[in-house]
C-alpha angles and dihedrals in degrees: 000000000000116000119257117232122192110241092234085063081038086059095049097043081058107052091035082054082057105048088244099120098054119083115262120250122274101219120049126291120251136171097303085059091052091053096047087052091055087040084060098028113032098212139013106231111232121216129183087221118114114172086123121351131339110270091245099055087055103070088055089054103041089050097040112017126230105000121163117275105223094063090086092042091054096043081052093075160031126039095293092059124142091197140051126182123233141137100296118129081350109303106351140165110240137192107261095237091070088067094098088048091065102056101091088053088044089053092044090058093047082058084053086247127129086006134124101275102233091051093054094045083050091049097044099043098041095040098142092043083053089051083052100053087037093063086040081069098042091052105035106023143203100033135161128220085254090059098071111094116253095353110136135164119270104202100252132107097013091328091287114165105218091256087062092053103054092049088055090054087057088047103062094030086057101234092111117034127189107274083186151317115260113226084268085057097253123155127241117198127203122169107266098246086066091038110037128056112286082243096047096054086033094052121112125268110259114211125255097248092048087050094053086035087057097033082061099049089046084049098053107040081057100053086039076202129033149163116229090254098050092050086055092050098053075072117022092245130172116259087227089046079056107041098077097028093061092066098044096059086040092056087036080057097237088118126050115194114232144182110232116199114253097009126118102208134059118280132223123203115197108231094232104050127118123250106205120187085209148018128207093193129161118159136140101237123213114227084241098056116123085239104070097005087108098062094199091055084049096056092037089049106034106007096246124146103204131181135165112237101189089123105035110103115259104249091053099047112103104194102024140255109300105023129181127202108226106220111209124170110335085327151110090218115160136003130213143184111222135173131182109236092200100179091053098046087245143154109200122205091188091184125340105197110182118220131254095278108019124164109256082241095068102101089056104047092046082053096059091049095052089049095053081043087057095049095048101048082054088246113141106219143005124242127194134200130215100257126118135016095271086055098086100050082049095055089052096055097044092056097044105101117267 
C-alpha cells in the first residue's frame, strides 16, 4: 500500500522542493545563486506582462531577496550563458545544458506537431518565404522581427507581421534560438551555433524517451510531491510521453507513490525530497512561480482558488489585475494587487484581501516583503489603496516612522 502523507507535510514538501523554506543569503546574490535557483526550479516562465516586473525576474526574488536585475538579463546571452529561451512550462528561460533536452520537441514542431496551430499552418503553407527569412538570419544576424524591412503586423493572428511569424516557426523548430530580449522585450534570434556555448549545440541527441525520462526527474524533484498530471504539466508533456516514464523511475526507485490527504489521484514523492516539520516561509509569488503556476495543485495543497484576472473586465474582477499570492509560513496566506508606478518612484498595493486563516501577523509581515519589493525594483515609497480587508493594517504600517 502507498504511504499516506498529511496535506499539511504535502504543503511543506512542496515549498522546501522549491527553495522557499531556507533563509535567504546576507550578502547579494550572484550567479551561484542563480544556478542553485534552475537546479531547484528547471526553468524561469517568461511573460510579456510588465505591471510590475517581468514574471521571470520574480523566482529569483521570492527565493533570494533584492538581487540585481541585470544578472538574468547577462546570463541570457552571449556564448558564456548560462541560459537559453524555448517552449517549456510556455516561454521559459532554461539551463544550457537542457539544450540538448528540447530537440525532440524542436523536431516534432518542425513536423507541425505539439505547436501552436497558426505557426505551423504558417510554416507549412509559406515554406520557401521562411527559407527566406531563415538565410536573412544567416546572413545578417541577430536580428529582430522589427529589423526586416516593411514588414508590419497585420492584425491577425496576434498582430504578427509575416516576418514575425516565420521566425517563430524557427524558433520552435530550433533552428533559430533567442540570442537576447531587447529592453521592449523583443526578441532577437541567431542561429544557436552563434548564440549558445560551442558543447551545448555540439552535444549529443538524447532520445525521446531519455528527454521525457529527465524532464520527469527534473519535474519531480521540483514539485518534491506531485500528481501525474502535475508532473506532465511542469513540462507540457504529452499524456502518452508520460504514461510509460512514470513506472520506470518508479521501479528505478526515483518516484515513490503516496497517498496525499485530501487528494483524488494518486501521489508521487520524489525520493529525495525534504520532509521539513516545519516551514518558516514569507515570499511575494509571481503568477507565474512553479509553486502556484498549476492552479489545481494550488487549491489541492494550500486551498487557494487563484485566478489571474488580467482580462477580466474591471468591474467583475474580485482581487485586482496583477495579483500575488504572499506565501507565510506553509501557507497561501494573503493575496495582493501591486503595480509599479515607475515615473512617480511608487509601489502600489492596488487591494491586499487575507485568507481565511490567516496568522494575525500577516499584515506585517506582507508589509515587510512589499517594502523590500519596492527597494529592489529602484521605486521610493509604497502606497496603498483602500481595497481589501488587509488594506487598512498596511496602511498603518506604511505610514509608522522607519
Amino acid at each position: 500500500m502507498p504511504e499516506k502523507i498529511s496535506l499539511k507535510l504535502a504543503r511543506r514538501i512542496a515549498i522546501a522542493a522549491q527553495g522557499l523554506a531556507e533563509p535567504r543569503p546576507a550578502g547579494p546574490a550572484d550567479r551561484r545563486h542563480l544556478k542553485k535557483v534552475l537546479a531547484r526550479n528547471g526553468l524561469l516562465q517568461m511573460d510579456s506582462v510588465n505591471v510590475l516586473v517581468r514574471a521571470h525576474y520574480m523566482p529569483m526574488f521570492s527565493r533570494l531577496g533584492a538581487y540585481p536585475l541585470d544578472l538574468i538579463d547577462g546570463t541570457a546571452k552571449g556564448r558564456k550563458r548560462l541560459l537559453f529561451e524555448y517552449w517549456a512550462h510556455e516561454a521559459s528561460l532554461l539551463p544550457v545544458e537542457s539544450w540538448p533536452l528540447m530537440r525532440w520537441r524542436m523536431e516534432r514542431a518542425a513536423r507541425g506537431e505539439r505547436i501552436y496551430k497558426g505557426v505551423a499552418r504558417f510554416g507549412r503553407d509559406n515554406a520557401d518565404y521562411v527559407d527566406r527569412v531563415y538565410r536573412e538570419v544567416v546572413e545578417r544576424g541577430p536580428l529582430a522581427a522589427s529589423d526586416f524591412d516593411g514588414e508590419r503586423g497585420n492584425g491577425g493572428w496576434w498582430g504578427w507581421s509575416n516576418a514575425k511569424a516565420a521566425l517563430e516557426w524557427l524558433f520552435w523548430a530550433g533552428r533559430i534560438t533567442a540570442a537576447e530580449r531587447r529592453p521592449s522585450f523583443e526578441r532577437v534570434y541567431d542561429l544557436p551555433e552563434r548564440a549558445l556555448p560551442a558543447a551545448v549545440v555540439g552535444a549529443p541527441d538524447v532520445p525521446e524517451a531519455d528527454a521525457h525520462r529527465e524532464l520527469l526527474r527534473i519535474s519531480a524533484r521540483a514539485l518534491g510531491v506531485a500528481t501525474a498530471t502535475d508532473l506532465r504539466d511542469y513540462f507540457r508533456l504529452a499524456p502518452e510521453d508520460v504514461k510509460p516514464r512514470l513506472p520506470e523511475l518508479v521501479e528505478s526507485g526515483e518516484l515513490l507513490p503516496v497517498e496525499v490527504e485530501g487528494w483524488a489521484q494518486q501521489a508521487w514523492l520524489h525520493r529525495d525530497a525534504r520532509l521539513p516539520r516545519g516551514v518558516h516561509a514569507a515570499a511575494l509569488l509571481s503568477p507565474f512561480d512553479p509553486l502556484v503556476w498549476e492552479r489545481s495543485r494550488t487549491e489541492r495543497l494550500f486551498g487557494f482558488r487563484y485566478r489571474i484576472e488580467i482580462y477580466t473586465p474591471a468591474h467583475k474582477r474580485v482581487h485586482g489585475y496583477y495579483v500575488l499570492p504572499f506565501l507565510y509560513g506553509d501557507r497561501l496566506a494573503a493575496r495582493v494587487d501591486l503595480k509599479a508606478d515607475r515615473k512617480q518612484g511608487v509601489l502600489k498595493v492596488q487591494s491586499a484581501f487575507a485568507e481565511p486563516g490567516a496568522p494575525p501577523e500577516t499584515a506585517e509581515a506582507l508589509m515587510r516583503e512589499i517594502t523590500g519589493m519596492a527597494g529592489w525594483l529602484g521605486l521610493e515609497r509604497v502606497e496603498v489603496a483602500h481595497s481589501g480587508d488587509l488594506a487598512p493594517a498596511l496602511n498603518e504600517l506604511s505610514a509608522a516612522p522607519a
